[in-house]
GROMACS .gro file of C-alpha atoms in nm:
model
  256
    1MET     CA    1   0.012  -0.005  -0.009
    2GLU     CA    2   0.306   0.246   0.075
    3LYS     CA    3   0.424   0.209  -0.278
    4ALA     CA    4   0.091   0.249  -0.423
    5LEU     CA    5   0.046   0.569  -0.229
    6GLU     CA    6   0.382   0.702  -0.335
    7ARG     CA    7   0.266   0.670  -0.691
    8VAL     CA    8  -0.051   0.865  -0.596
    9ILE     CA    9   0.242   1.137  -0.508
   10GLU     CA   10   0.418   1.124  -0.795
   11HIS     CA   11   0.143   1.144  -1.015
   12LEU     CA   12  -0.025   1.424  -0.810
   13SER     CA   13   0.325   1.635  -0.865
   14ARG     CA   14   0.293   1.709  -1.239
   15ALA     CA   15  -0.069   1.761  -1.232
   16ARG     CA   16  -0.197   2.041  -1.294
   17SER     CA   17  -0.583   1.972  -1.374
   18VAL     CA   18  -0.777   1.689  -1.173
   19LEU     CA   19  -1.100   1.508  -1.108
   20PHE     CA   20  -1.219   1.377  -0.885
   21VAL     CA   21  -1.524   1.126  -0.919
   22THR     CA   22  -1.705   1.035  -0.616
   23GLY     CA   23  -1.968   0.827  -0.553
   24ALA     CA   24  -2.183   0.667  -0.237
   25GLY     CA   25  -1.848   0.497  -0.080
   26ILE     CA   26  -1.704   0.876   0.040
   27SER     CA   27  -2.072   0.929   0.159
   28ALA     CA   28  -2.110   0.602   0.355
   29GLU     CA   29  -1.792   0.702   0.583
   30SER     CA   30  -2.016   0.994   0.717
   31GLY     CA   31  -2.211   0.730   0.848
   32VAL     CA   32  -2.480   0.752   0.448
   33PRO     CA   33  -2.608   0.399   0.424
   34THR     CA   34  -2.644   0.331   0.040
   35TYR     CA   35  -3.022   0.184  -0.122
   36ARG     CA   36  -2.884  -0.159  -0.243
   37GLY     CA   37  -2.524  -0.199  -0.176
   38ILE     CA   38  -2.389  -0.444   0.231
   39GLY     CA   39  -2.620  -0.335   0.452
   40GLY     CA   40  -2.816  -0.081   0.316
   41LEU     CA   41  -3.140   0.024   0.338
   42TYR     CA   42  -3.249  -0.222   0.051
   43ASP     CA   43  -3.013  -0.455   0.027
   44GLY     CA   44  -3.180  -0.774  -0.066
   45LYS     CA   45  -3.501  -0.681  -0.032
   46THR     CA   46  -3.772  -0.483  -0.161
   47THR     CA   47  -3.947  -0.140   0.036
   48GLU     CA   48  -4.231  -0.225   0.272
   49GLY     CA   49  -4.506  -0.190  -0.037
   50GLY     CA   50  -4.324  -0.478  -0.262
   51VAL     CA   51  -4.138  -0.300  -0.545
   52PRO     CA   52  -3.756  -0.251  -0.622
   53ILE     CA   53  -3.616   0.055  -0.435
   54GLU     CA   54  -3.541   0.170  -0.765
   55VAL     CA   55  -3.903   0.171  -0.952
   56ALA     CA   56  -4.051   0.383  -0.596
   57LEU     CA   57  -3.759   0.573  -0.699
   58SER     CA   58  -3.869   0.608  -1.098
   59GLY     CA   59  -4.064   0.894  -1.303
   60SER     CA   60  -4.325   0.795  -1.374
   61MET     CA   61  -4.381   0.623  -1.066
   62PHE     CA   62  -4.354   1.046  -0.937
   63ARG     CA   63  -4.640   1.100  -1.243
   64ARG     CA   64  -4.872   0.786  -1.100
   65ARG     CA   65  -4.820   0.776  -0.750
   66PRO     CA   66  -4.607   1.125  -0.566
   67GLU     CA   67  -4.723   0.987  -0.223
   68LEU     CA   68  -4.571   0.641  -0.265
   69THR     CA   69  -4.237   0.786  -0.410
   70TRP     CA   70  -4.210   1.068  -0.158
   71LYS     CA   71  -4.297   0.780   0.146
   72HIS     CA   72  -3.957   0.566   0.035
   73LEU     CA   73  -3.786   0.961   0.023
   74HIS     CA   74  -3.895   1.089   0.336
   75GLU     CA   75  -3.765   0.765   0.465
   76ILE     CA   76  -3.421   0.740   0.259
   77GLU     CA   77  -3.402   1.091   0.476
   78ARG     CA   78  -3.498   0.983   0.817
   79ALA     CA   79  -3.205   0.717   0.788
   80CYS     CA   80  -2.897   0.994   0.636
   81ARG     CA   81  -3.044   1.283   0.896
   82GLY     CA   82  -2.753   1.463   1.116
   83ALA     CA   83  -2.465   1.301   0.886
   84LYS     CA   84  -2.240   1.544   0.780
   85PHE     CA   85  -1.988   1.557   0.513
   86ASN     CA   86  -1.635   1.413   0.616
   87ARG     CA   87  -1.239   1.487   0.614
   88ALA     CA   88  -1.210   1.261   0.252
   89HIS     CA   89  -1.458   1.549   0.149
   90GLU     CA   90  -1.230   1.816   0.311
   91VAL     CA   91  -0.997   1.667   0.226
   92LEU     CA   92  -1.091   1.716  -0.185
   93ALA     CA   93  -1.231   2.057  -0.090
   94LEU     CA   94  -0.918   2.144  -0.018
   95MET     CA   95  -0.770   2.008  -0.351
   96GLU     CA   96  -0.897   2.307  -0.607
   97GLY     CA   97  -0.640   2.597  -0.437
   98ARG     CA   98  -0.370   2.344  -0.521
   99PHE     CA   99  -0.428   2.353  -0.868
  100ASP     CA  100  -0.485   2.539  -1.220
  101ARG     CA  101  -0.803   2.333  -1.254
  102CYS     CA  102  -0.989   2.087  -0.984
  103TRP     CA  103  -1.355   1.948  -1.041
  104VAL     CA  104  -1.554   1.662  -0.849
  105LEU     CA  105  -1.817   1.471  -1.058
  106THR     CA  106  -2.051   1.380  -0.832
  107GLN     CA  107  -2.323   1.025  -0.771
  108ASN     CA  108  -2.404   1.170  -0.448
  109VAL     CA  109  -2.731   1.369  -0.363
  110ASP     CA  110  -2.606   1.473  -0.024
  111GLY     CA  111  -2.465   1.777  -0.114
  112PHE     CA  112  -2.113   1.749   0.150
  113HIS     CA  113  -1.914   1.811  -0.127
  114LYS     CA  114  -2.071   2.209  -0.218
  115ALA     CA  115  -2.163   2.157   0.193
  116ALA     CA  116  -1.715   2.096   0.288
  117GLY     CA  117  -1.584   2.391   0.060
  118SER     CA  118  -1.565   2.303  -0.283
  119ARG     CA  119  -1.715   2.474  -0.555
  120ASN     CA  120  -1.626   2.341  -0.883
  121VAL     CA  121  -1.887   2.034  -0.845
  122ILE     CA  122  -2.117   1.908  -1.119
  123ASP     CA  123  -2.392   1.704  -0.918
  124ILE     CA  124  -2.491   1.521  -1.185
  125HIS     CA  125  -2.759   1.402  -1.019
  126GLY     CA  126  -2.950   1.646  -0.817
  127ASP     CA  127  -2.977   1.768  -0.432
  128VAL     CA  128  -3.187   1.637  -0.198
  129HIS     CA  129  -3.219   1.923  -0.010
  130ASP     CA  130  -3.324   2.125  -0.305
  131LEU     CA  131  -3.718   2.115  -0.371
  132ARG     CA  132  -3.937   2.258  -0.673
  133CYS     CA  133  -4.248   2.266  -0.773
  134THR     CA  134  -4.403   2.048  -1.076
  135ARG     CA  135  -4.605   2.310  -1.204
  136CYS     CA  136  -4.435   2.685  -1.155
  137GLU     CA  137  -4.121   2.850  -1.035
  138PHE     CA  138  -4.090   2.762  -0.684
  139THR     CA  139  -3.816   2.660  -0.545
  140GLU     CA  140  -3.681   2.585  -0.212
  141ARG     CA  141  -3.378   2.532  -0.001
  142VAL     CA  142  -3.451   2.304   0.301
  143ARG     CA  143  -3.204   2.218   0.586
  144ASP     CA  144  -3.418   1.809   0.629
  145TYR     CA  145  -3.756   1.726   0.543
  146VAL     CA  146  -3.868   1.757   0.950
  147HIS     CA  147  -4.066   1.983   0.851
  148LEU     CA  148  -4.277   1.810   0.566
  149ALA     CA  149  -4.536   1.679   0.485
  150PRO     CA  150  -4.595   1.304   0.432
  151CYS     CA  151  -4.659   1.435  -0.030
  152PRO     CA  152  -4.556   1.776  -0.042
  153SER     CA  153  -4.727   2.053  -0.143
  154CYS     CA  154  -4.624   2.374  -0.387
  155PRO     CA  155  -4.769   2.709  -0.095
  156GLN     CA  156  -4.763   2.873  -0.375
  157CYS     CA  157  -4.989   2.699  -0.636
  158GLY     CA  158  -5.106   2.389  -0.438
  159SER     CA  159  -4.858   2.104  -0.731
  160VAL     CA  160  -4.698   1.782  -0.573
  161VAL     CA  161  -4.310   1.923  -0.436
  162ARG     CA  162  -4.060   1.730  -0.538
  163PRO     CA  163  -3.696   1.710  -0.514
  164GLU     CA  164  -3.421   1.872  -0.745
  165VAL     CA  165  -3.263   1.517  -0.829
  166VAL     CA  166  -3.213   1.266  -1.121
  167LEU     CA  167  -3.496   0.987  -0.978
  168PHE     CA  168  -3.487   0.635  -1.192
  169GLU     CA  169  -3.600   0.674  -1.567
  170GLU     CA  170  -3.455   1.012  -1.593
  171LEU     CA  171  -3.241   1.232  -1.806
  172LEU     CA  172  -2.964   1.392  -1.645
  173PRO     CA  173  -2.956   1.761  -1.588
  174PRO     CA  174  -2.912   1.938  -1.924
  175GLU     CA  175  -2.699   2.274  -1.768
  176LYS     CA  176  -2.519   1.975  -1.596
  177VAL     CA  177  -2.435   1.759  -1.873
  178ALA     CA  178  -2.291   2.049  -2.051
  179VAL     CA  179  -2.036   2.125  -1.805
  180MET     CA  180  -1.935   1.805  -1.794
  181GLU     CA  181  -1.852   1.741  -2.158
  182ARG     CA  182  -1.677   2.053  -2.157
  183GLU     CA  183  -1.412   1.922  -1.869
  184PHE     CA  184  -1.429   1.593  -1.974
  185ALA     CA  185  -1.304   1.849  -2.335
  186LEU     CA  186  -1.079   1.997  -2.166
  187GLY     CA  187  -0.895   1.705  -2.067
  188PHE     CA  188  -0.727   1.591  -1.769
  189ASP     CA  189  -0.395   1.552  -1.629
  190LEU     CA  190  -0.517   1.284  -1.338
  191VAL     CA  191  -0.847   1.164  -1.262
  192PHE     CA  192  -0.965   0.946  -0.981
  193SER     CA  193  -1.242   0.774  -0.887
  194ILE     CA  194  -1.336   0.777  -0.532
  195GLY     CA  195  -1.578   0.529  -0.356
  196THR     CA  196  -1.817   0.447  -0.675
  197SER     CA  197  -1.919   0.070  -0.751
  198SER     CA  198  -1.921   0.289  -1.193
  199LEU     CA  199  -2.173   0.210  -1.320
  200PHE     CA  200  -2.291   0.440  -1.531
  201PRO     CA  201  -2.108   0.496  -1.874
  202TYR     CA  202  -2.077   0.914  -1.782
  203ILE     CA  203  -1.853   0.760  -1.440
  204THR     CA  204  -1.662   0.495  -1.653
  205ALA     CA  205  -1.650   0.782  -1.892
  206PRO     CA  206  -1.333   1.036  -1.798
  207VAL     CA  207  -1.141   0.777  -1.703
  208VAL     CA  208  -1.131   0.507  -1.943
  209GLU     CA  209  -1.094   0.838  -2.121
  210ALA     CA  210  -0.776   0.966  -1.875
  211VAL     CA  211  -0.631   0.591  -2.068
  212ALA     CA  212  -0.662   0.568  -2.333
  213ARG     CA  213  -0.467   0.971  -2.330
  214GLN     CA  214  -0.233   0.768  -2.157
  215ARG     CA  215  -0.309   1.008  -1.823
  216PRO     CA  216  -0.290   0.860  -1.478
  217THR     CA  217  -0.582   0.655  -1.305
  218VAL     CA  218  -0.625   0.581  -0.970
  219GLU     CA  219  -0.943   0.401  -0.791
  220ILE     CA  220  -0.958   0.419  -0.450
  221ASN     CA  221  -1.221   0.179  -0.315
  222PRO     CA  222  -1.197  -0.122  -0.017
  223GLY     CA  223  -1.332  -0.341  -0.299
  224GLN     CA  224  -1.285  -0.448  -0.649
  225THR     CA  225  -1.453  -0.323  -0.963
  226GLN     CA  226  -1.474  -0.312  -1.288
  227LEU     CA  227  -1.237  -0.056  -1.302
  228SER     CA  228  -0.976  -0.197  -1.031
  229ARG     CA  229  -0.792  -0.336  -1.334
  230VAL     CA  230  -0.805  -0.064  -1.555
  231VAL     CA  231  -0.701   0.200  -1.356
  232ASP     CA  232  -0.296   0.326  -1.317
  233VAL     CA  233  -0.307   0.292  -0.935
  234HIS     CA  234  -0.596   0.149  -0.711
  235LEU     CA  235  -0.580   0.278  -0.304
  236GLN     CA  236  -0.766  -0.015  -0.193
  237MET     CA  237  -0.891   0.102   0.124
  238GLY     CA  238  -1.140   0.428   0.272
  239ALA     CA  239  -1.153   0.748   0.140
  240VAL     CA  240  -1.090   0.903   0.436
  241ALA     CA  241  -0.758   0.707   0.498
  242ALA     CA  242  -0.709   0.739   0.103
  243CYS     CA  243  -0.735   1.135   0.135
  244GLU     CA  244  -0.547   1.193   0.523
  245ALA     CA  245  -0.273   1.003   0.416
  246LEU     CA  246  -0.240   1.167   0.035
  247TRP     CA  247  -0.313   1.561   0.160
  248ALA     CA  248  -0.054   1.452   0.470
  249ALA     CA  249   0.200   1.403   0.202
  250ARG     CA  250   0.102   1.783  -0.028
  251ASP     CA  251   0.394   1.982   0.089
  252ARG     CA  252   0.566   1.666  -0.168
  253TRP     CA  253   0.333   1.706  -0.463
  254LYS     CA  254   0.267   2.080  -0.411
  255ARG     CA  255   0.376   2.370  -0.224
  256GLY     CA  256   0.125   2.639  -0.232
   0.00000   0.00000   0.00000
């Protein structure tokens, strides 16, 4: 592991632009449960209503039965309530000041990267704290769902309100896709994949493209994924421990 860390430090010392792609694993260390992972809320079982969580949290289900989708949104939010960003999120935010260009592309909807201080964040699946009306222009930023009704309605027009997140079956937000594609086109000297099972094509694409361009790639994940055999370095450890180790060596790869 020490040799692997040394290789990553060497890559960091040469990089002027860095992309961090993050998934559920980075927030799991804050106590945020996954849906389907080991120990997740819906690990090996369906929802109380007898349907898979992917169906309950789908765009089509929300259109037909918003109260059912909201039931599980409340359930997930309660399980995450009180959690906050961890040291890994903080380190990635600090990294912004150490490179000419530094971005975070995250699948997570918890908002931890921005809360930790990162400014260049593409939260491609949205943020559960941002609510919007399904009919009018009403929007609201909330800390949690404590004050929300079981199926909240808009205070202006009475229509159903929803979180500004991408439900299953829904398209990614065009404005965020545009930013993602712009930054991908510019390329990065170094690409990290942190705590993600790398199932979505747009999550694996930055790593695969970096490999094709012969740019160094790093995976931080205690388990094995489809990227583990592709990346230059696989740090088989948790996000917090890995980020702490890299930040502790920062004077060796970049001076402020």
